[in-house]
Short mmCIF file of C-alpha atoms in Angstrom, two decimals:
data_model
loop_
_atom_site.label_atom_id
_atom_site.label_comp_id
_atom_site.label_asym_id
_atom_site.label_seq_id
_atom_site.Cartn_x
_atom_site.Cartn_y
_atom_site.Cartn_z
CA UNK A 913 0.00 0.00 0.00
CA UNK A 914 1.66 3.31 -1.06
CA UNK A 915 -0.19 5.36 1.56
CA UNK A 916 -0.27 3.54 4.87
CA UNK A 917 -3.18 3.86 7.27
CA UNK A 918 -1.58 6.68 9.26
CA UNK A 919 -0.81 8.75 6.15
CA UNK A 920 -4.27 8.16 4.69
CA UNK A 921 -5.82 9.29 7.95
CA UNK A 922 -3.56 12.35 8.07
CA UNK A 923 -4.67 13.43 4.59
CA UNK A 924 -8.19 13.94 5.95
CA UNK A 925 -7.12 16.16 8.85
CA UNK A 926 -8.20 19.79 8.33
CA UNK A 927 -4.67 21.12 8.92
CA UNK A 928 -2.80 18.74 6.57
CA UNK A 929 -3.28 20.47 3.22
CA UNK A 930 -2.82 24.04 4.50
CA UNK A 931 0.53 22.93 5.95
CA UNK A 932 1.59 20.79 3.00
CA UNK A 933 0.76 23.55 0.50
CA UNK A 934 2.34 26.29 2.68
CA UNK A 935 -0.95 28.18 2.75
CA UNK A 936 0.12 29.92 5.94
CA UNK A 937 3.43 30.69 7.54
CA UNK A 938 3.80 28.08 10.28
CA UNK A 939 7.30 29.00 11.34
CA UNK A 940 8.83 26.25 13.45
CA UNK A 941 9.22 27.15 17.12
CA UNK A 942 11.01 24.65 19.35
CA UNK A 943 8.95 25.58 22.40
CA UNK A 944 5.80 24.43 20.58
CA UNK A 945 7.23 21.10 19.39
CA UNK A 946 5.31 18.49 21.37
CA UNK A 947 5.47 14.72 21.28
CA UNK A 948 2.64 14.47 18.72
CA UNK A 949 4.59 16.63 16.28
CA UNK A 950 7.50 14.18 16.45
CA UNK A 951 5.28 11.58 14.79
CA UNK A 952 4.21 13.83 11.90
CA UNK A 953 6.49 12.16 9.35
CA UNK A 954 5.29 9.91 6.54
CA UNK A 955 6.65 8.11 3.51
CA UNK A 956 4.66 7.19 0.41
CA UNK A 957 6.05 4.85 -2.24
CA UNK A 958 4.35 5.02 -5.65
CA UNK A 959 5.58 1.94 -7.51
CA UNK A 960 5.37 0.56 -11.03
CA UNK A 961 6.92 -2.82 -10.25
CA UNK A 962 10.40 -4.35 -10.45
CA UNK A 963 11.83 -1.74 -8.10
CA UNK A 964 10.72 1.35 -10.07
CA UNK A 965 9.08 3.91 -7.77
CA UNK A 966 8.73 7.51 -6.74
CA UNK A 967 9.24 7.97 -3.01
CA UNK A 968 7.72 10.97 -1.20
CA UNK A 969 8.94 11.79 2.31
CA UNK A 970 6.73 14.24 4.23
CA UNK A 971 7.86 15.93 7.45
CA UNK A 972 5.11 18.27 8.59
CA UNK A 973 6.98 19.23 11.75
CA UNK A 974 9.67 21.07 9.82
CA UNK A 975 7.67 21.64 6.62
CA UNK A 976 10.11 19.70 4.44
CA UNK A 977 9.13 17.30 1.65
CA UNK A 978 11.46 15.34 -0.60
CA UNK A 979 10.75 13.44 -3.81
CA UNK A 980 13.16 10.62 -4.68
CA UNK A 981 13.42 8.05 -7.44
CA UNK A 982 14.09 4.43 -6.59
CA UNK A 983 15.11 2.15 -9.45
CA UNK A 984 17.23 -0.90 -10.21
CA UNK A 985 20.85 0.08 -10.61
CA UNK A 986 20.70 2.94 -8.10
CA UNK A 987 22.67 2.36 -4.90
CA UNK A 988 20.05 4.39 -3.03
CA UNK A 989 17.02 6.50 -3.99
CA UNK A 990 18.13 9.57 -5.95
CA UNK A 991 16.73 13.03 -5.25
CA UNK A 992 14.46 14.57 -7.87
CA UNK A 993 13.59 17.65 -5.82
CA UNK A 994 12.53 18.92 -2.42
CA UNK A 995 10.37 21.55 -0.81
CA UNK A 996 10.95 23.67 2.26
CA UNK A 997 10.64 27.32 3.18
CA UNK A 998 14.37 28.06 2.90
CA UNK A 999 16.05 26.65 -0.21
CA UNK A 1000 13.51 24.60 -2.20
CA UNK A 1001 14.31 22.76 -5.43
CA UNK A 1002 10.73 22.07 -6.54
CA UNK A 1003 11.02 21.94 -10.35
CA UNK A 1004 11.37 18.19 -10.85
CA UNK A 1005 8.57 16.92 -13.10
CA UNK A 1006 7.00 18.20 -16.29
CA UNK A 1007 3.20 18.14 -16.38
CA UNK A 1008 2.93 15.49 -19.09
CA UNK A 1009 5.28 13.25 -17.14
CA UNK A 1010 3.36 13.54 -13.87
CA UNK A 1011 0.02 12.93 -15.58
CA UNK A 1012 1.28 9.77 -17.32
CA UNK A 1013 2.90 8.50 -14.14
CA UNK A 1014 -0.23 9.14 -12.06
CA UNK A 1015 -2.33 7.25 -14.62
CA UNK A 1016 0.08 4.30 -14.55
CA UNK A 1017 0.18 4.28 -10.73
CA UNK A 1018 -3.63 4.13 -10.73
CA UNK A 1019 -3.64 1.17 -13.13
CA UNK A 1020 -1.11 -0.72 -11.01
CA UNK A 1021 -2.72 0.07 -7.64
CA UNK A 1022 -6.54 0.43 -7.55
CA UNK A 1023 -6.31 2.41 -4.29
CA UNK A 1024 -4.53 5.27 -6.10
CA UNK A 1025 -7.47 6.67 -8.01
CA UNK A 1026 -6.53 9.27 -10.59
CA UNK A 1027 -7.01 12.17 -10.32
CA UNK A 1028 -6.45 11.83 -6.60
CA UNK A 1029 -3.69 11.73 -3.98
CA UNK A 1030 -0.76 11.24 -6.37
CA UNK A 1031 -1.63 14.35 -8.36
CA UNK A 1032 -2.54 16.40 -5.28
CA UNK A 1033 0.70 15.50 -3.49
CA UNK A 1034 3.12 15.61 -6.42
CA UNK A 1035 1.75 18.53 -8.46
CA UNK A 1036 3.81 20.85 -6.31
CA UNK A 1037 6.94 19.20 -7.75
CA UNK A 1038 6.09 20.22 -11.32
CA UNK A 1039 7.36 23.01 -13.56
CA UNK A 1040 5.18 24.55 -16.28
CA UNK A 1041 6.02 26.66 -19.32
CA UNK A 1042 4.41 28.21 -22.41
CA UNK A 1043 3.75 24.79 -23.93
CA UNK A 1044 1.56 23.60 -21.06
CA UNK A 1045 -2.15 23.95 -21.78
CA UNK A 1046 -4.34 24.92 -18.80
CA UNK A 1047 -7.36 23.40 -20.58
CA UNK A 1048 -5.68 20.00 -20.22
CA UNK A 1049 -4.42 20.42 -16.67
CA UNK A 1050 -7.00 22.22 -14.57
CA UNK A 1051 -9.83 19.62 -14.82
CA UNK A 1052 -7.49 16.97 -13.43
CA UNK A 1053 -5.94 19.12 -10.69
CA UNK A 1054 -9.38 20.41 -9.65
CA UNK A 1055 -10.67 16.83 -9.47
CA UNK A 1056 -7.63 15.67 -7.51
CA UNK A 1057 -8.23 18.22 -4.77
CA UNK A 1058 -11.98 17.60 -4.77
CA UNK A 1059 -11.14 13.95 -4.09
CA UNK A 1060 -8.75 14.52 -1.18
CA UNK A 1061 -9.94 17.77 0.41
CA UNK A 1062 -13.34 19.30 1.23
CA UNK A 1063 -14.21 22.36 -0.82
CA UNK A 1064 -16.10 23.57 -3.84
CA UNK A 1065 -17.66 20.68 -5.78
CA UNK A 1066 -17.42 22.49 -9.11
CA UNK A 1067 -15.33 25.19 -10.74
CA UNK A 1068 -11.71 26.20 -10.39
CA UNK A 1069 -10.24 25.15 -7.07
CA UNK A 1070 -8.10 27.68 -5.15
CA UNK A 1071 -5.38 25.02 -4.86
CA UNK A 1072 -5.31 24.77 -8.65
CA UNK A 1073 -5.02 28.52 -9.04
CA UNK A 1074 -2.21 28.70 -6.47
CA UNK A 1075 -0.39 25.80 -8.12
CA UNK A 1076 -0.65 27.45 -11.55
CA UNK A 1077 0.84 30.66 -10.16
CA UNK A 1078 3.61 28.96 -8.21
CA UNK A 1079 4.81 26.53 -10.85
CA UNK A 1080 4.22 28.43 -14.09
CA UNK A 1081 7.51 29.70 -15.50
CA UNK A 1082 6.06 30.86 -18.82
CA UNK A 1083 7.86 34.00 -19.98
CA UNK A 1084 10.82 33.42 -17.66
CA UNK A 1085 13.21 32.15 -20.35
CA UNK A 1086 12.80 28.48 -19.43
CA UNK A 1087 13.76 26.15 -22.28
CA UNK A 1088 14.15 22.40 -22.63
CA UNK A 1089 16.80 20.74 -24.77
CA UNK A 1090 17.46 17.09 -25.54
CA UNK A 1091 21.12 16.40 -24.80
CA UNK A 1092 23.45 13.42 -24.95
CA UNK A 1093 23.04 10.21 -26.89
CA UNK A 1094 19.85 9.30 -25.01
CA UNK A 1095 18.17 12.67 -25.57
CA UNK A 1096 17.35 13.41 -21.94
CA UNK A 1097 15.52 16.73 -21.49
CA UNK A 1098 17.63 19.31 -19.67
CA UNK A 1099 16.25 22.61 -18.38
CA UNK A 1100 17.94 25.98 -18.81
CA UNK A 1101 16.81 29.52 -18.09
CA UNK A 1102 18.17 32.65 -19.74
CA UNK A 1103 19.41 35.35 -17.36
CA UNK A 1104 18.67 33.22 -14.31
CA UNK A 1105 19.61 35.85 -11.75
CA UNK A 1106 17.03 38.33 -13.07
CA UNK A 1107 14.36 35.88 -14.23
CA UNK A 1108 11.03 35.92 -12.41
CA UNK A 1109 10.16 33.40 -11.31
CA UNK A 1110 13.53 31.66 -11.13
CA UNK A 1111 14.13 28.04 -12.07
CA UNK A 1112 15.17 25.78 -9.20
CA UNK A 1113 15.85 22.31 -10.57
CA UNK A 1114 18.30 19.42 -10.59
CA UNK A 1115 17.45 18.74 -14.25
CA UNK A 1116 20.53 20.51 -15.54
CA UNK A 1117 23.22 19.18 -17.80
CA UNK A 1118 25.72 19.24 -14.94
CA UNK A 1119 23.17 18.37 -12.25
CA UNK A 1120 22.59 15.25 -10.17
CA UNK A 1121 19.23 14.34 -11.69
CA UNK A 1122 19.04 10.56 -12.42
CA UNK A 1123 18.11 11.01 -16.07
CA UNK A 1124 18.49 7.41 -17.25
CA UNK A 1125 16.57 5.87 -14.35
CA UNK A 1126 13.83 8.47 -14.69
CA UNK A 1127 13.53 7.78 -18.43
CA UNK A 1128 13.11 4.09 -17.59
CA UNK A 1129 10.31 4.94 -15.16
CA UNK A 1130 8.48 6.95 -17.84
CA UNK A 1131 8.95 4.17 -20.40
CA UNK A 1132 7.48 1.69 -17.96
CA UNK A 1133 4.49 3.99 -17.32
CA UNK A 1134 3.87 4.41 -21.06
CA UNK A 1135 3.98 0.63 -21.53
CA UNK A 1136 1.41 0.11 -18.77
CA UNK A 1137 -0.92 2.68 -20.37
CA UNK A 1138 -0.48 1.21 -23.83
CA UNK A 1139 -1.11 -2.35 -22.60
CA UNK A 1140 -4.47 -1.27 -21.17
CA UNK A 1141 -5.64 -0.49 -24.72
CA UNK A 1142 -4.70 -3.90 -26.17
CA UNK A 1143 -7.36 -6.04 -24.48
CA UNK A 1144 -9.20 -8.07 -27.17
CA UNK A 1145 -12.52 -6.94 -25.70
CA UNK A 1146 -11.90 -3.45 -27.11
CA UNK A 1147 -12.32 -4.87 -30.63
CA UNK A 1148 -15.90 -5.90 -29.86
CA UNK A 1149 -18.20 -3.88 -32.18
CA UNK A 1150 -20.44 -2.68 -29.35
CA UNK A 1151 -17.42 -1.52 -27.34
CA UNK A 1152 -15.88 0.21 -30.34
CA UNK A 1153 -19.12 2.05 -31.11
CA UNK A 1154 -19.64 3.17 -27.51
CA UNK A 1155 -16.00 4.23 -27.21
CA UNK A 1156 -16.22 6.35 -30.35
CA UNK A 1157 -19.30 8.11 -28.97
CA UNK A 1158 -17.49 8.77 -25.71
CA UNK A 1159 -14.70 10.62 -27.52
CA UNK A 1160 -17.13 13.32 -28.72
CA UNK A 1161 -17.62 16.59 -26.81
CA UNK A 1162 -20.79 15.13 -25.23
CA UNK A 1163 -19.01 11.84 -24.60
CA UNK A 1164 -19.74 11.78 -20.87
CA UNK A 1165 -23.40 11.09 -21.64
CA UNK A 1166 -22.41 7.81 -23.32
CA UNK A 1167 -20.45 6.38 -20.38
CA UNK A 1168 -23.20 4.00 -19.17
CA UNK A 1169 -23.36 2.37 -22.62
CA UNK A 1170 -19.57 2.01 -22.70
CA UNK A 1171 -19.49 0.44 -19.24
CA UNK A 1172 -22.20 -2.04 -20.19
CA UNK A 1173 -20.46 -2.97 -23.44
CA UNK A 1174 -17.11 -3.48 -21.66
CA UNK A 1175 -18.70 -5.80 -19.10
CA UNK A 1176 -20.49 -7.82 -21.76
CA UNK A 1177 -17.27 -8.17 -23.78
CA UNK A 1178 -15.34 -9.30 -20.69
CA UNK A 1179 -12.91 -6.39 -20.49
CA UNK A 1180 -10.36 -7.28 -17.80
CA UNK A 1181 -8.82 -3.97 -16.62
CA UNK A 1182 -10.77 -3.41 -13.39
CA UNK A 1183 -9.46 0.12 -12.75
CA UNK A 1184 -10.58 1.49 -16.13
CA UNK A 1185 -13.89 -0.37 -15.94
CA UNK A 1186 -14.58 1.21 -12.55
CA UNK A 1187 -13.50 4.63 -13.87
CA UNK A 1188 -16.10 4.61 -16.66
CA UNK A 1189 -18.87 2.90 -14.68
CA UNK A 1190 -18.50 4.57 -11.28
CA UNK A 1191 -16.08 7.52 -11.48
CA UNK A 1192 -15.49 9.63 -8.40
CA UNK A 1193 -15.29 12.59 -10.78
CA UNK A 1194 -15.99 13.04 -14.48
CA UNK A 1195 -12.28 13.70 -15.01
CA UNK A 1196 -11.55 10.13 -13.88
CA UNK A 1197 -13.84 8.77 -16.60
CA UNK A 1198 -12.28 11.12 -19.13
CA UNK A 1199 -8.71 9.88 -18.73
CA UNK A 1200 -9.99 6.31 -18.71
CA UNK A 1201 -11.69 6.84 -22.09
CA UNK A 1202 -8.50 8.45 -23.41
CA UNK A 1203 -6.56 5.36 -22.34
CA UNK A 1204 -9.09 2.89 -23.77
CA UNK A 1205 -9.17 4.77 -27.09
CA UNK A 1206 -5.35 5.18 -27.16
CA UNK A 1207 -5.76 8.96 -27.40
CA UNK A 1208 -2.94 11.33 -26.42
CA UNK A 1209 -3.29 12.22 -22.72
CA UNK A 1210 -5.35 15.37 -22.30
CA UNK A 1211 -6.80 15.44 -25.82
CA UNK A 1212 -10.27 14.41 -24.70
CA UNK A 1213 -10.21 16.66 -21.64
CA UNK A 1214 -10.27 19.71 -23.91
CA UNK A 1215 -13.35 18.35 -25.71
CA UNK A 1216 -15.26 17.49 -22.56
CA UNK A 1217 -14.37 20.55 -20.51
CA UNK A 1218 -13.59 23.37 -22.95
CA UNK A 1219 -11.53 26.42 -21.94
CA UNK A 1220 -10.11 26.51 -18.44
CA UNK A 1221 -10.61 29.60 -16.24
CA UNK A 1222 -6.81 29.62 -16.00
CA UNK A 1223 -6.59 30.51 -19.69
CA UNK A 1224 -7.66 34.09 -18.93
CA UNK A 1225 -6.37 34.33 -15.37
CA UNK A 1226 -3.68 36.91 -14.71
CA UNK A 1227 -1.43 37.63 -11.78
CA UNK A 1228 1.31 40.11 -10.93
CA UNK A 1229 4.36 39.56 -8.74
CA UNK A 1230 5.13 42.63 -6.60
CA UNK A 1231 7.77 43.43 -4.01
CA UNK A 1232 7.02 45.94 -1.28
CA UNK A 1233 9.94 47.60 0.51
CA UNK A 1234 8.54 48.68 3.87
CA UNK A 1235 10.73 51.00 6.00
CA UNK A 1236 10.64 49.89 9.64
CA UNK A 1237 13.54 51.85 11.17
CA UNK A 1238 12.22 53.59 14.29
CA UNK A 1239 8.97 51.64 14.22
CA UNK A 1240 7.71 49.49 17.13
CA UNK A 1241 8.93 45.93 17.28
CA UNK A 1242 6.80 43.70 15.05
CA UNK A 1243 5.52 46.55 12.91
CA UNK A 1244 6.49 44.85 9.65
CA UNK A 1245 4.78 41.58 10.59
CA UNK A 1246 1.65 43.43 11.70
CA UNK A 1247 1.40 45.25 8.36
CA UNK A 1248 2.07 42.04 6.44
CA UNK A 1249 -0.56 40.03 8.28
CA UNK A 1250 -3.16 42.76 7.82
CA UNK A 1251 -2.37 43.15 4.11
CA UNK A 1252 -2.48 39.38 3.59
CA UNK A 1253 -5.85 39.18 5.35
CA UNK A 1254 -7.33 42.01 3.29
CA UNK A 1255 -6.08 40.58 0.01
CA UNK A 1256 -7.43 37.12 0.87
CA UNK A 1257 -10.84 38.47 1.90
CA UNK A 1258 -11.07 40.44 -1.35
CA UNK A 1259 -9.95 37.45 -3.42
CA UNK A 1260 -7.11 39.54 -4.80
CA UNK A 1261 -4.06 37.54 -3.70
CA UNK A 1262 -1.71 37.29 -0.76
CA UNK A 1263 1.33 38.83 0.93
CA UNK A 1264 4.22 37.41 2.93
CA UNK A 1265 7.57 38.53 4.29
CA UNK A 1266 10.42 37.40 2.04
CA UNK A 1267 13.40 39.17 3.59
CA UNK A 1268 14.83 42.22 5.32
CA UNK A 1269 17.72 44.64 5.14
CA UNK A 1270 19.76 45.86 8.11
CA UNK A 1271 21.87 48.89 8.92
CA UNK A 1272 24.33 49.78 11.64
CA UNK A 1273 23.47 52.73 13.88
CA UNK A 1274 25.91 55.42 14.97
CA UNK A 1275 26.48 53.44 18.15
CA UNK A 1276 27.24 50.23 16.24
CA UNK A 1277 23.86 48.59 16.90
CA UNK A 1278 22.41 46.44 14.08
CA UNK A 1279 18.90 47.64 13.30
CA UNK A 1280 16.20 46.52 10.88
CA UNK A 1281 15.92 48.96 8.02
CA UNK A 1282 13.45 47.48 5.51
CA UNK A 1283 11.06 44.55 5.59
CA UNK A 1284 10.62 43.05 2.12
CA UNK A 1285 7.25 41.63 1.18
CA UNK A 1286 6.28 39.35 -1.70
CA UNK A 1287 2.80 40.32 -2.91
CA UNK A 1288 0.75 38.42 -5.46
CA UNK A 1289 -2.16 40.26 -7.08
CA UNK A 1290 -4.76 38.31 -9.06
CA UNK A 1291 -6.77 39.51 -12.05
CA UNK A 1292 -7.33 43.18 -11.04
CA UNK A 1293 -4.10 45.13 -10.57
CA UNK A 1294 -5.73 48.56 -9.94
CA UNK A 1295 -7.90 47.05 -7.19
CA UNK A 1296 -4.79 45.45 -5.72
CA UNK A 1297 -2.97 48.78 -5.79
CA UNK A 1298 -5.88 50.47 -4.04
CA UNK A 1299 -5.99 47.86 -1.31
CA UNK A 1300 -2.24 48.04 -0.74
CA UNK A 1301 -2.42 51.84 -0.48
CA UNK A 1302 -5.35 51.70 1.95
CA UNK A 1303 -3.59 49.16 4.17
CA UNK A 1304 -0.36 51.15 4.28
CA UNK A 1305 -2.29 54.32 5.08
CA UNK A 1306 -4.06 52.55 7.94
CA UNK A 1307 -0.66 51.68 9.43
CA UNK A 1308 0.92 55.09 8.83
CA UNK A 1309 3.54 53.93 6.35
CA UNK A 1310 5.98 56.61 5.26
CA UNK A 1311 6.62 58.09 1.80
CA UNK A 1312 9.78 56.00 1.39
CA UNK A 1313 7.62 52.88 0.95
CA UNK A 1314 8.15 51.47 -2.54
CA UNK A 1315 6.36 48.78 -4.54
CA UNK A 1316 8.13 47.21 -7.53
CA UNK A 1317 6.11 45.26 -10.08
CA UNK A 1318 8.47 42.42 -10.94
CA UNK A 1319 6.27 41.48 -13.88
CA UNK A 1320 6.61 44.88 -15.60
CA UNK A 1321 9.55 46.48 -13.67
CA UNK A 1322 7.32 49.49 -12.81
CA UNK A 1323 8.06 51.25 -9.50
CA UNK A 1324 5.22 52.78 -7.48
CA UNK A 1325 5.19 54.81 -4.24
CA UNK A 1326 1.80 54.02 -2.74
CA UNK A 1327 1.80 56.68 -0.02
CA UNK A 1328 1.95 59.62 -2.44
CA UNK A 1329 0.72 57.72 -5.52
CA UNK A 1330 3.76 58.57 -7.65
CA UNK A 1331 5.53 56.15 -9.98
CA UNK A 1332 8.80 55.96 -11.88
#
């Protein structure tokens, strides 16, 4: 079982996903580390047989998560990436790779329904670029979080929106190139020091990424998916007719006929039969039909679901330099927490402290000079500007306060409304 009883139970706790997805800043404090916290460590092994597996280690106490690859020929599991709140290396998997792997894991282990825990847990280890289509991705990610976490039963999930913003490096200069005799895909990013957002990955030409073993894992996943479409029952005329109807834009309405035809023909893949006859979400039936019809992954999702809300979603990455010299202790955190609350309540984004600058006083004392905030504004930049200005005014911020739009390089002084 890839998710043992304790981990499965932990996934249903109200505080698991907010902590795993870093939805709030739970800074570790030793005084608050009790005995229960010491047990908040879990390992999940997602296997494809013969020693090929992805291994996820979760430590909620420290907020650190590592993704390793285990494979024949490796002396020990090799790191693909990790997540923490200090020096994360999260860009490990491309979307198409994760989707294919999650489908194969589901076929091998009926407990790992797709979209479900694999996608919800491992999506945070992906990296997206201009070639990734939100119409293909968001139905699956939405369905994965609907399956593992209470929330809206329809529409774009907030976890999906956050994931899209965190892992989307479109426009950042990210490129992929096939290198070496085996053509392994290596990531590069032009002008890495100034790129926003930056690429943090082991998948570099001189990196430690286990390219050959990972390619073997993907090959094994593709073989499992292909084998599911070779059952002789799929040649039955009634099955073929029903399957063709299911690949149309209204294909979901023909699922009962497909399920009945598969049963009558004696189709033997229990996971796909369950997915079309009793899906936990329509997206589960959709990928099952894609697999049965040997369609490219995601091609039917665009027909069944149409445009994703992410296709028109916009966000801006801002940095606020907040002067705190001479202010009461905790002033910067107070402003940040209030701004984050207001942005969240308005559905406009979030704010968090990302750093600080210091200066030495005339007496040699080291004093905080600026608190640096990362601010994400969604969809309505003028409304975001207005809310930032109102929050800073409420806390008496000075005219030296500066906001830089990292997306456009514009500089704005919210206290007096001027810009450079």
